Short mmCIF file of C-alpha atoms in Angstrom, two decimals:
data_model
loop_
_atom_site.label_atom_id
_atom_site.label_comp_id
_atom_site.label_asym_id
_atom_site.label_seq_id
_atom_site.Cartn_x
_atom_site.Cartn_y
_atom_site.Cartn_z
CA UNK I 1 -30.15 18.01 5.87
CA UNK I 2 -31.01 16.76 2.60
CA UNK I 3 -31.03 13.29 0.71
CA UNK I 4 -27.21 12.96 0.85
CA UNK I 5 -27.24 13.20 4.67
CA UNK I 6 -30.12 10.50 4.81
CA UNK I 7 -33.50 11.84 4.10
CA UNK I 8 -35.62 9.78 1.95
CA UNK I 9 -35.88 12.64 -0.69
CA UNK I 10 -35.74 16.58 -0.62
CA UNK I 11 -39.29 17.55 -0.68
CA UNK I 12 -40.51 18.55 2.92
CA UNK I 13 -44.23 19.01 3.17
CA UNK I 14 -44.49 19.64 6.89
CA UNK I 15 -42.58 20.08 10.00
CA UNK I 16 -43.11 19.58 13.77
CA UNK I 17 -40.66 19.61 16.71
CA UNK I 18 -40.99 17.24 19.74
CA UNK I 19 -38.57 15.84 22.47
CA UNK I 20 -35.34 17.03 20.59
CA UNK I 21 -36.41 15.55 17.41
CA UNK I 22 -37.53 17.20 14.14
CA UNK I 23 -40.37 15.24 12.45
CA UNK I 24 -40.82 15.71 8.62
CA UNK I 25 -43.63 15.05 6.57
CA UNK I 26 -42.47 13.85 3.07
CA UNK I 27 -43.81 12.88 -0.27
CA UNK I 28 -43.93 9.28 0.65
CA UNK I 29 -43.73 8.80 4.39
CA UNK I 30 -42.08 10.48 7.58
CA UNK I 31 -38.52 10.98 8.64
CA UNK I 32 -37.38 12.51 11.80
CA UNK I 33 -34.00 14.17 12.56
CA UNK I 34 -32.26 13.82 16.19
CA UNK I 35 -30.87 17.26 16.36
CA UNK I 36 -28.66 16.60 19.54
CA UNK I 37 -27.25 13.29 17.91
CA UNK I 38 -23.33 13.13 18.07
CA UNK I 39 -23.31 11.14 15.10
CA UNK I 40 -23.99 12.13 11.49
CA UNK I 41 -24.49 9.84 8.40
CA UNK I 42 -23.28 10.25 4.85
CA UNK I 43 -25.07 8.45 2.23
CA UNK I 44 -23.56 8.46 -1.42
CA UNK I 45 -26.72 7.82 -3.54
CA UNK I 46 -24.89 8.26 -6.61
CA UNK I 47 -22.73 4.98 -6.06
CA UNK I 48 -19.55 6.98 -6.93
CA UNK I 49 -17.91 6.16 -3.77
CA UNK I 50 -18.33 2.40 -3.70
CA UNK I 51 -17.31 0.20 -0.80
CA UNK I 52 -14.97 2.09 1.80
CA UNK I 53 -11.87 0.15 3.10
CA UNK I 54 -10.43 2.65 5.28
CA UNK I 55 -10.54 6.32 6.70
CA UNK I 56 -7.83 8.62 7.91
CA UNK I 57 -7.94 11.87 9.35
CA UNK I 58 -4.87 13.73 8.27
CA UNK I 59 -3.77 17.53 8.89
CA UNK I 60 -7.64 18.22 9.92
CA UNK I 61 -9.02 16.64 6.60
CA UNK I 62 -10.96 13.25 5.92
CA UNK I 63 -9.51 10.90 3.22
CA UNK I 64 -11.48 7.90 2.17
CA UNK I 65 -9.93 4.54 0.69
CA UNK I 66 -12.66 2.75 -1.33
CA UNK I 67 -12.72 0.34 -4.32
CA UNK I 68 -13.13 3.31 -6.79
CA UNK I 69 -10.29 5.36 -5.45
CA UNK I 70 -8.80 7.75 -2.75
CA UNK I 71 -11.33 10.69 -1.91
CA UNK I 72 -11.09 13.77 0.37
CA UNK I 73 -14.48 14.48 2.34
CA UNK I 74 -15.30 18.13 3.56
CA UNK I 75 -18.47 19.91 4.28
CA UNK I 76 -20.32 16.70 3.22
CA UNK I 77 -18.77 16.81 -0.27
CA UNK I 78 -16.70 13.89 -1.68
CA UNK I 79 -13.81 14.94 -4.04
CA UNK I 80 -11.94 12.15 -5.78
CA UNK I 81 -7.88 12.93 -5.92
CA UNK I 82 -6.59 13.37 -9.31
CA UNK I 83 -5.09 10.22 -10.64
CA UNK I 84 -6.16 8.10 -7.64
CA UNK I 85 -9.10 6.16 -9.19
CA UNK I 86 -9.06 2.67 -8.69
CA UNK I 87 -9.28 0.05 -5.95
CA UNK I 88 -7.15 1.32 -2.83
CA UNK I 89 -6.85 -1.12 0.13
CA UNK I 90 -5.89 1.40 2.75
CA UNK I 91 -4.58 4.55 4.20
CA UNK I 92 -1.48 4.79 6.55
CA UNK I 93 -0.03 8.00 8.21
CA UNK I 94 3.53 7.29 8.98
CA UNK I 95 6.13 10.12 10.22
CA UNK I 96 3.35 12.71 9.40
CA UNK I 97 3.19 11.38 5.58
CA UNK I 98 -0.01 9.78 4.22
CA UNK I 99 0.45 6.74 2.22
CA UNK I 100 -2.08 5.00 -0.06
CA UNK I 101 -2.01 1.29 -0.88
CA UNK I 102 -3.42 1.22 -4.45
CA UNK I 103 -4.23 -1.18 -6.86
CA UNK I 104 -1.35 0.20 -8.93
CA UNK I 105 1.33 0.86 -6.33
CA UNK I 106 1.96 2.60 -3.27
CA UNK I 107 1.43 6.67 -3.21
CA UNK I 108 2.06 9.47 -0.98
CA UNK I 109 -0.82 12.09 -0.85
CA UNK I 110 0.69 15.55 -0.60
CA UNK I 111 -1.49 18.66 -0.95
CA UNK I 112 -4.12 16.54 -2.42
CA UNK I 113 -1.63 15.41 -5.15
CA UNK I 114 -1.01 11.46 -5.81
CA UNK I 115 2.70 10.90 -5.78
CA UNK I 116 4.13 7.55 -6.56
CA UNK I 117 6.57 5.71 -4.56
CA UNK I 118 6.49 2.81 -6.58
CA UNK I 119 4.02 2.07 -9.56
CA UNK I 120 5.35 -1.25 -10.57
CA UNK I 121 2.76 -3.61 -8.95
CA UNK I 122 -0.29 -3.02 -6.50
CA UNK I 123 0.56 -2.69 -2.86
CA UNK I 124 -1.84 -4.03 0.18
CA UNK I 125 -0.02 -2.11 2.98
CA UNK I 126 3.02 -0.39 4.41
CA UNK I 127 4.78 -0.68 8.02
CA UNK I 128 7.60 1.32 9.61
CA UNK I 129 10.45 -1.26 10.53
CA UNK I 130 11.63 -1.54 13.92
CA UNK I 131 14.88 0.28 13.44
CA UNK I 132 15.53 3.42 11.41
CA UNK I 133 13.10 5.20 9.05
CA UNK I 134 12.75 2.55 6.64
CA UNK I 135 9.43 1.06 5.63
CA UNK I 136 8.41 -2.11 4.66
CA UNK I 137 5.76 -2.19 1.76
CA UNK I 138 3.56 -5.37 1.26
CA UNK I 139 2.58 -5.85 -2.53
CA UNK I 140 1.20 -8.20 -5.12
CA UNK I 141 4.60 -9.71 -5.54
CA UNK I 142 6.27 -9.71 -2.39
CA UNK I 143 7.97 -7.19 0.04
CA UNK I 144 9.94 -4.21 -0.56
CA UNK I 145 11.91 -1.81 1.82
CA UNK I 146 11.46 2.05 1.21
CA UNK I 147 13.95 4.46 2.45
CA UNK I 148 12.03 7.60 2.43
CA UNK I 149 15.08 9.81 3.33
CA UNK I 150 16.58 9.13 -0.26
CA UNK I 151 13.31 8.03 -1.79
CA UNK I 152 14.75 4.55 -2.80
CA UNK I 153 12.96 1.37 -2.81
CA UNK I 154 14.50 -1.97 -3.04
CA UNK I 155 12.54 -5.33 -3.35
CA UNK I 156 13.32 -8.32 -1.02
CA UNK I 157 14.59 -10.99 -3.03
CA UNK I 158 13.14 -14.46 -2.04
CA UNK I 159 9.87 -13.39 -1.23
CA UNK I 160 8.10 -14.12 -4.48
CA UNK I 161 4.50 -14.58 -3.54
CA UNK I 162 1.84 -11.70 -2.51
CA UNK I 163 2.04 -10.35 1.20
CA UNK I 164 -1.04 -8.62 2.41
CA UNK I 165 -0.04 -7.89 5.94
CA UNK I 166 3.17 -8.20 8.20
CA UNK I 167 4.02 -8.18 11.91
CA UNK I 168 7.59 -7.96 13.18
CA UNK I 169 9.00 -10.56 15.70
CA UNK I 170 11.91 -8.87 17.13
CA UNK I 171 14.73 -7.16 15.03
CA UNK I 172 14.89 -9.43 12.14
CA UNK I 173 11.87 -11.75 11.74
CA UNK I 174 8.69 -10.96 9.91
CA UNK I 175 5.46 -12.91 9.97
CA UNK I 176 3.79 -12.37 6.87
CA UNK I 177 0.10 -13.33 5.73
CA UNK I 178 -0.54 -14.34 2.15
CA UNK I 179 -4.02 -12.98 0.80
CA UNK I 180 -5.11 -16.56 0.50
CA UNK I 181 -2.50 -19.25 0.79
CA UNK I 182 -1.07 -19.38 4.22
CA UNK I 183 1.39 -17.76 6.64
CA UNK I 184 5.16 -17.40 6.39
CA UNK I 185 7.99 -16.69 8.88
CA UNK I 186 10.59 -14.64 7.31
CA UNK I 187 14.19 -14.26 8.52
CA UNK I 188 15.84 -11.02 7.39
CA UNK I 189 19.02 -11.15 9.50
CA UNK I 190 20.81 -11.29 6.27
CA UNK I 191 18.98 -9.02 3.54
CA UNK I 192 21.11 -11.05 0.86
CA UNK I 193 19.99 -14.33 1.97
CA UNK I 194 16.21 -14.03 2.95
CA UNK I 195 15.01 -17.42 4.69
CA UNK I 196 11.39 -18.11 4.24
CA UNK I 197 9.43 -20.63 6.23
CA UNK I 198 5.79 -21.65 5.57
CA UNK I 199 3.89 -22.37 8.42
CA UNK I 200 2.17 -25.76 8.57
CA UNK I 201 -1.56 -25.82 8.29
CA UNK I 202 -3.20 -24.60 11.61
CA UNK I 203 -6.81 -25.46 10.50
CA UNK I 204 -8.35 -27.71 8.07
CA UNK I 205 -8.17 -25.42 5.21
CA UNK I 206 -4.27 -24.96 4.67
CA UNK I 207 -4.26 -21.67 6.39
CA UNK I 208 -6.66 -20.17 4.00
CA UNK I 209 -6.89 -16.21 4.20
CA UNK I 210 -5.07 -15.99 7.51
CA UNK I 211 -4.82 -13.01 9.69
CA UNK I 212 -1.74 -12.05 11.61
CA UNK I 213 -1.61 -9.63 14.52
CA UNK I 214 0.96 -8.61 17.38
CA UNK I 215 -0.83 -8.12 20.64
CA UNK I 216 0.98 -7.39 24.01
CA UNK I 217 4.32 -8.55 22.18
CA UNK I 218 2.72 -11.93 21.17
CA UNK I 219 2.19 -13.15 17.63
CA UNK I 220 -1.36 -13.95 17.09
CA UNK I 221 -3.15 -15.50 13.99
CA UNK I 222 -6.55 -16.06 12.92
CA UNK I 223 -7.27 -19.02 10.64
CA UNK I 224 -10.23 -20.84 9.81
CA UNK I 225 -12.43 -19.52 12.55
CA UNK I 226 -9.91 -20.12 15.32
CA UNK I 227 -7.22 -17.81 17.14
CA UNK I 228 -3.64 -19.30 17.62
CA UNK I 229 -0.82 -17.80 19.68
CA UNK I 230 2.92 -18.37 18.63
CA UNK I 231 5.08 -19.91 21.35
CA UNK I 232 8.76 -19.18 20.64
CA UNK I 233 9.89 -21.49 23.32
CA UNK I 234 8.12 -24.58 22.14
#
């Protein structure tokens, strides 16, 4: 136990044990440690880690995505993965592969190496499609389909706006959330002729900063402080 695990400082002037707690006399006050607590806290006093956006346990190791990069965390120590500095939105494990959605692109993390899938533009998220092994990448300029079997990625023509998150409605329809400017329903039955429909405002602010989910098979959105459920039969 030391400052990095939550103590006020590393100068211990005295100790006393009572009721499963260890009390510590510090330079400038008292601390106590619950020795039986199932929870441990990590405090980054250097500020290097920044704001944490996501955490994944992958092959027994901890990986953290923050606004300063992708880190491994082991034995109470942080380590920035080489070439992984910069804002990282989240981490996804798909088919036993760890992906990082980074400000400069979409990457795989293999043996703690940052391997680019596409570094043309930053990415927000990645999802496995409903059929086959292909993945849908949501990025700063639209959507791309990535085929990991042949390491090829193709941008979907017709989706020319940032997409932060998607959910799938059936085999050929996608609900897409713009980071700020609304919701879209995209028909991908014909990949050469993508049909994009912008959803009319549900609240008072033009669907500003929408969230979209699929819960129990239903499309659910959160807009302007209220929840909405899509009725396909209306």
